Coordinates of C-alpha atoms in Angstrom, one line a residue:
M1 CA 102.7 129.3 125.9
I2 CA 105.2 132.0 124.9
I3 CA 108.8 131.4 123.7
K4 CA 110.9 134.6 124.0
N5 CA 114.5 135.6 123.3
G6 CA 115.0 132.8 120.8
L7 CA 116.5 132.8 117.3
I8 CA 113.5 131.6 115.4
F9 CA 113.9 129.6 112.1
R10 CA 112.0 131.4 109.3
G11 CA 113.0 129.4 106.3
K12 CA 114.8 131.4 103.6
E13 CA 115.0 134.4 106.0
G14 CA 117.2 132.4 108.3
F15 CA 117.1 132.9 112.0
V16 CA 115.2 135.9 113.4
K17 CA 115.1 137.2 117.0
E18 CA 111.4 137.2 117.8
T19 CA 108.8 135.8 120.0
L20 CA 107.0 132.5 119.2
Y21 CA 103.4 131.9 120.4
I22 CA 101.7 128.6 121.1
Q23 CA 98.0 128.2 121.8
D24 CA 96.0 125.0 122.0
G25 CA 98.9 122.9 120.7
R26 CA 99.5 125.0 117.5
F27 CA 101.6 128.0 116.6
A28 CA 99.5 131.2 116.9
E29 CA 99.6 134.9 116.5
T30 CA 99.3 135.5 120.2
A31 CA 99.0 133.3 123.3
D32 CA 99.0 133.3 127.1
G33 CA 100.3 130.9 129.7
D34 CA 103.8 129.8 130.5
V35 CA 106.8 131.7 129.2
I36 CA 110.0 129.9 128.1
D37 CA 113.1 132.0 127.9
A38 CA 115.0 130.5 125.0
G39 CA 118.2 132.4 126.0
D40 CA 119.5 132.9 122.5
C41 CA 119.0 129.3 121.6
Y42 CA 118.1 128.5 118.0
V43 CA 114.4 127.5 117.8
I44 CA 113.7 125.2 114.9
P45 CA 110.7 123.1 113.8
G46 CA 110.6 119.5 115.0
L47 CA 112.5 117.3 112.5
V48 CA 110.6 115.0 110.1
D49 CA 112.2 111.7 109.2
I50 CA 110.5 110.0 106.2
H51 CA 113.0 107.1 105.8
F52 CA 114.4 105.1 108.7
H53 CA 113.7 101.7 110.1
G54 CA 114.2 101.7 113.8
A55 CA 116.3 102.6 116.9
V56 CA 117.2 101.5 120.4
G57 CA 116.8 97.8 119.7
Y58 CA 113.5 98.1 117.8
D59 CA 112.4 98.1 114.2
L60 CA 109.1 98.9 112.4
C61 CA 109.3 95.4 111.0
D62 CA 108.9 93.9 114.5
A63 CA 105.2 94.6 113.7
S64 CA 103.9 95.8 117.1
P65 CA 102.4 99.0 118.3
E66 CA 104.7 98.8 121.4
T67 CA 107.7 98.7 119.1
I68 CA 106.6 101.9 117.3
A69 CA 106.0 103.5 120.7
A70 CA 109.6 102.7 121.8
I71 CA 111.0 104.1 118.6
A72 CA 108.8 107.2 118.7
E73 CA 109.9 107.9 122.3
Y74 CA 113.6 107.8 121.3
E75 CA 113.0 109.9 118.2
L76 CA 111.2 112.7 120.1
A77 CA 114.1 112.9 122.6
C78 CA 116.3 113.4 119.5
G79 CA 114.3 116.3 118.2
V80 CA 112.4 114.3 115.6
T81 CA 108.7 115.0 116.2
S82 CA 107.2 113.4 113.1
I83 CA 108.1 110.0 111.7
C84 CA 107.3 108.0 108.6
P85 CA 109.3 104.8 109.2
A86 CA 110.2 102.4 106.4
T87 CA 109.5 98.7 106.0
M88 CA 112.0 96.3 104.4
T89 CA 111.5 93.8 101.6
L90 CA 109.5 91.1 103.2
D91 CA 106.7 88.7 102.3
A92 CA 103.2 90.1 101.8
D93 CA 101.7 88.7 105.0
R94 CA 104.5 90.1 107.1
L95 CA 104.1 93.5 105.4
A96 CA 100.4 93.4 106.1
R97 CA 101.1 92.7 109.8
I98 CA 103.5 95.7 109.9
C99 CA 100.8 97.9 108.4
Q100 CA 98.2 96.6 110.9
S101 CA 100.5 97.4 113.8
A102 CA 100.9 100.9 112.6
A103 CA 97.1 101.3 112.3
R104 CA 96.7 100.1 115.9
Y105 CA 99.4 102.4 117.2
Q106 CA 98.0 105.0 119.6
D107 CA 99.7 108.4 119.3
G108 CA 100.6 110.3 122.5
Q109 CA 102.7 113.0 124.2
G110 CA 106.2 112.0 124.9
R111 CA 106.6 110.3 121.5
A112 CA 107.1 111.4 117.9
R113 CA 104.0 111.6 115.8
L114 CA 103.4 108.8 113.3
V115 CA 102.6 110.5 110.1
G116 CA 103.0 107.7 107.6
I117 CA 104.7 104.6 106.4
H118 CA 107.4 104.3 103.7
L119 CA 107.2 100.9 101.9
E120 CA 110.9 100.4 100.9
G121 CA 110.3 97.4 98.8
P122 CA 109.3 94.7 97.8
F123 CA 109.1 96.3 94.3
I124 CA 112.8 96.7 93.7
A125 CA 115.6 95.4 91.4
P126 CA 117.6 92.3 92.7
E127 CA 120.8 93.8 91.3
K128 CA 120.5 96.8 93.5
K129 CA 118.9 95.2 96.6
G130 CA 121.4 96.7 99.0
A131 CA 120.6 95.3 102.4
Q132 CA 117.1 94.1 101.3
N133 CA 116.4 90.3 101.3
P134 CA 116.2 89.2 97.6
E135 CA 114.0 86.2 98.6
Y136 CA 111.0 88.5 98.9
I137 CA 111.4 90.8 96.0
L138 CA 108.2 91.1 93.9
P139 CA 107.1 92.9 90.7
P140 CA 105.0 96.0 91.4
S141 CA 101.4 95.0 92.3
V142 CA 98.5 97.4 92.7
E143 CA 96.6 94.6 94.5
L144 CA 99.3 94.4 97.2
L145 CA 99.5 98.1 97.5
D146 CA 95.7 98.3 98.0
R147 CA 95.9 95.6 100.6
L148 CA 98.7 97.4 102.5
W149 CA 96.9 100.7 102.2
E150 CA 93.8 99.2 103.7
E151 CA 95.6 97.4 106.5
S152 CA 97.5 100.6 107.5
H153 CA 94.2 102.6 107.4
G154 CA 95.8 104.9 104.8
L155 CA 99.1 105.5 106.5
V156 CA 101.1 104.4 103.4
K157 CA 102.5 107.7 102.2
L158 CA 105.6 106.7 100.2
I159 CA 106.7 103.6 98.2
T160 CA 110.0 102.8 96.6
V161 CA 109.9 101.3 93.1
A162 CA 112.5 100.2 90.6
P163 CA 110.8 101.6 87.4
E164 CA 112.5 99.1 85.1
I165 CA 110.7 96.2 86.7
A166 CA 107.5 95.4 84.8
P167 CA 104.7 96.4 85.3
A168 CA 106.1 99.5 87.1
M169 CA 105.0 101.9 84.4
T170 CA 101.3 100.9 84.9
F171 CA 101.8 100.7 88.7
I172 CA 103.2 104.2 89.2
P173 CA 100.2 106.2 88.0
E174 CA 97.8 103.9 89.9
A175 CA 99.8 104.5 93.1
V176 CA 99.8 108.2 92.5
R177 CA 96.1 108.2 91.9
R178 CA 95.7 106.6 95.4
G179 CA 97.6 109.5 96.9
V180 CA 100.9 107.5 97.5
H181 CA 104.2 109.2 96.5
V182 CA 106.4 107.0 94.4
S183 CA 110.1 107.1 94.9
I184 CA 112.6 105.7 92.4
G185 CA 115.1 103.5 94.2
H186 CA 117.0 100.2 94.5
T187 CA 117.1 100.4 90.8
T188 CA 119.3 99.8 87.7
C189 CA 117.2 102.1 85.5
D190 CA 118.7 104.4 82.9
Y191 CA 117.9 108.1 82.3
D192 CA 115.1 107.5 79.8
T193 CA 113.3 104.9 82.0
A194 CA 113.6 107.1 85.1
S195 CA 112.3 110.1 83.1
R196 CA 109.3 108.1 82.0
A197 CA 108.6 107.2 85.6
V198 CA 108.8 110.8 86.6
A199 CA 106.4 111.8 83.7
L200 CA 104.0 109.2 85.2
G201 CA 104.1 110.8 88.6
A202 CA 107.2 109.5 90.5
D203 CA 108.4 112.4 92.6
H204 CA 111.2 111.1 94.9
L205 CA 114.6 109.4 94.7
T206 CA 115.2 106.9 97.5
H207 CA 118.5 107.5 99.3
T208 CA 120.0 109.2 96.3
C209 CA 123.4 107.8 95.1
N210 CA 122.9 104.6 97.1
A211 CA 121.5 101.5 95.4
M212 CA 121.2 103.2 92.0
P213 CA 123.5 103.9 89.0
P214 CA 125.9 106.8 89.5
L215 CA 125.6 110.1 87.7
S216 CA 127.7 109.9 84.6
H217 CA 128.4 112.3 81.6
R218 CA 127.0 109.8 79.1
A219 CA 124.6 108.0 81.4
P220 CA 123.0 110.5 83.8
G221 CA 120.7 107.8 85.1
P222 CA 118.0 108.3 87.7
I223 CA 119.9 111.2 89.4
G224 CA 120.0 113.1 86.1
A225 CA 116.3 112.4 85.5
G226 CA 115.6 113.6 89.0
Y227 CA 117.3 116.9 88.9
M228 CA 115.9 117.7 85.5
A229 CA 112.4 117.5 86.8
D230 CA 111.3 120.2 89.3
S231 CA 108.7 117.9 90.8
V232 CA 111.3 115.4 92.1
M233 CA 112.8 115.5 95.6
A234 CA 116.0 113.7 96.5
E235 CA 116.5 111.8 99.8
V236 CA 120.1 111.9 101.1
I237 CA 121.5 109.8 104.0
C238 CA 123.5 112.6 105.6
D239 CA 125.4 110.5 108.2
G240 CA 128.9 111.1 106.9
I241 CA 129.1 107.5 105.8
H242 CA 126.7 106.8 102.9
V243 CA 127.5 109.9 100.7
H244 CA 130.7 111.9 100.5
P245 CA 130.3 115.5 101.8
A246 CA 131.2 116.9 98.3
M247 CA 128.4 114.9 96.8
V248 CA 125.9 116.1 99.5
K249 CA 126.8 119.7 98.7
G250 CA 126.7 118.9 95.0
L251 CA 123.2 117.5 95.2
L252 CA 122.1 120.7 97.0
R253 CA 123.4 122.6 94.0
L254 CA 121.9 120.3 91.4
F255 CA 118.5 119.9 92.9
G256 CA 118.3 123.2 94.8
E257 CA 117.9 123.5 98.6
D258 CA 114.1 123.2 98.4
R259 CA 114.3 119.7 96.8
V260 CA 116.8 117.8 99.0
I261 CA 115.6 115.7 102.0
F262 CA 117.9 114.6 104.7
I263 CA 117.0 111.1 106.0
S264 CA 118.7 109.0 108.6
D265 CA 117.9 105.5 107.3
S266 CA 118.6 104.4 110.9
M267 CA 118.3 100.8 111.9
R268 CA 117.6 99.2 115.3
A269 CA 121.2 99.5 116.4
T270 CA 120.9 103.3 116.5
G271 CA 121.3 104.4 120.1
M272 CA 122.8 101.1 121.0
P273 CA 126.3 99.7 121.6
D274 CA 128.4 98.1 118.9
G275 CA 127.5 94.5 118.3
D276 CA 125.3 92.2 116.2
Y277 CA 121.8 93.1 115.1
D278 CA 119.4 92.4 112.2
L279 CA 117.8 94.3 109.5
G280 CA 114.9 92.7 107.6
G281 CA 115.9 89.3 108.9
Q282 CA 119.5 89.6 107.8
G283 CA 122.4 89.8 110.3
V284 CA 124.2 93.1 110.6
H285 CA 127.4 93.9 112.5
V286 CA 127.8 97.4 113.9
S287 CA 131.2 98.9 114.6
G288 CA 131.4 102.6 115.3
P289 CA 129.4 104.5 112.6
Y290 CA 129.3 101.5 110.3
A291 CA 126.6 98.9 110.0
R292 CA 127.3 96.1 107.5
L293 CA 126.0 92.8 106.3
A294 CA 128.3 89.8 106.4
D295 CA 129.3 90.5 102.8
G296 CA 130.4 94.0 103.7
T297 CA 127.3 95.8 102.3
I298 CA 126.4 98.9 104.2
A299 CA 123.1 98.2 106.0
G300 CA 121.4 101.4 107.0
S301 CA 122.9 103.9 109.4
V302 CA 123.3 104.2 113.2
S303 CA 122.7 108.0 113.2
N304 CA 119.4 109.7 114.1
L305 CA 118.2 112.7 112.0
M306 CA 119.5 115.3 114.4
Q307 CA 122.9 113.8 114.2
C308 CA 122.6 114.0 110.4
V309 CA 121.8 117.7 110.7
R310 CA 124.9 118.2 112.7
H311 CA 126.9 116.2 110.2
A312 CA 125.7 118.5 107.5
V313 CA 126.8 121.5 109.4
S314 CA 130.2 120.0 109.9
M315 CA 130.4 119.5 106.1
G316 CA 130.1 123.3 105.7
I317 CA 126.4 123.3 104.9
P318 CA 124.6 126.4 106.5
L319 CA 122.5 125.5 109.5
E320 CA 119.4 127.0 107.9
T321 CA 119.8 124.8 104.8
A322 CA 120.3 121.7 107.0
V323 CA 117.2 122.5 109.0
A324 CA 115.1 123.0 106.0
C325 CA 116.3 119.6 104.5
A326 CA 115.2 117.9 107.7
T327 CA 111.9 119.7 108.4
I328 CA 109.8 121.5 105.7
N329 CA 111.3 119.6 102.7
P330 CA 110.4 116.1 104.0
A331 CA 107.1 117.3 105.3
R332 CA 106.2 118.8 101.9
S333 CA 107.4 115.7 100.1
I334 CA 104.7 113.5 101.7
G335 CA 102.0 116.2 101.8
M336 CA 102.2 117.0 105.5
H337 CA 103.6 120.5 105.2
R338 CA 100.3 122.2 106.3
Q339 CA 100.6 120.4 109.6
V340 CA 104.3 119.8 110.4
G341 CA 107.8 120.9 109.3
S342 CA 107.6 124.7 110.0
L343 CA 106.9 127.2 112.7
G344 CA 104.1 128.8 110.7
I345 CA 100.8 129.8 112.3
G346 CA 98.3 127.0 112.5
R347 CA 100.9 124.2 112.3
Y348 CA 101.4 121.7 115.2
A349 CA 103.5 123.4 117.8
D350 CA 106.5 121.1 117.3
C351 CA 109.8 122.8 118.0
V352 CA 113.3 122.2 119.3
L353 CA 115.6 124.5 121.2
L354 CA 119.2 124.1 120.2
D355 CA 122.3 125.5 121.9
R356 CA 123.7 128.2 119.7
D357 CA 127.3 127.0 120.0
T358 CA 127.1 123.2 120.1
L359 CA 123.7 122.5 118.5
D360 CA 122.9 120.3 121.5
I361 CA 119.2 119.9 122.3
R362 CA 118.0 122.1 125.2
Q363 CA 114.3 121.3 124.9
V364 CA 111.8 119.6 122.7
L365 CA 108.2 120.6 122.5
R366 CA 105.5 118.6 120.7
G367 CA 102.1 120.1 119.9
L368 CA 98.8 118.3 119.4

């Protein structure tokens, strides 16, 4: 397959008018077969969402391969070609069933590719539980991580941990040794504690600014510890609700454009009408762009990742920066950048054609 006349996303080079080649489901130096005339559309990598819970009435925590298939079909239609959905804070047996369902899921064309699972809990701080159920919060446990790793057949790529909760400081290096990325989140930790966690291998911040202490001049907290360490990448829910536009742009300056990850944190109400839903067994009311628990706590988002990219552009963030934050950055953050997240030769041929004026999706292609 050949894609011609497109404005091809080339990372820091921006958009370049050139021809893109696809052979055997991967980007290649040359190819034959069908020709797509992109007609001056932007051609960007398929988006990669490493933190979201569900959409169109379904949630990863429903614990069935059919649920994952329905979510993945919706995500692909929205230009998200690789997904690493997140669990909620639930009991160990329920988490095991969720991991088993992911292991049983059969990938296929017409759906986003399942590249991992993000365990958002249960190893979090009750004081910063957000929309998580406090009944199931547990101290960090290598034994439970190993169980979930085995049940998922190695799909666990990312785990959120509050580093102030013992024995987090012994758990973090053990998780890293197993190839799992550790994200600081749902935490009350201070700068020194977060810095120690980073020194032990933590390399993410979970939905930065949300469910953690704010950045302060005398108490820089986990955000300060994160931007001081080049190894740490910062998730940001870029839905226009969770984080003020000035803070989104500020985080890009603090961390640098290579270290910010846009996430949707979407829940099952995404793509659905206003009404009552649930998240992790707790009731959520959705009205317009807001999803809230009964006590008013914001409970995830109702925006998909492509909508988040458009929100970023509406904030004044350059399109090429927004695209990188939703493609190569998240892919790199979970070690999948040699397969997805860019249009480089040898990567899966995942790409999205966007209207140059509206950023509406014109076509989505998924490789292998």
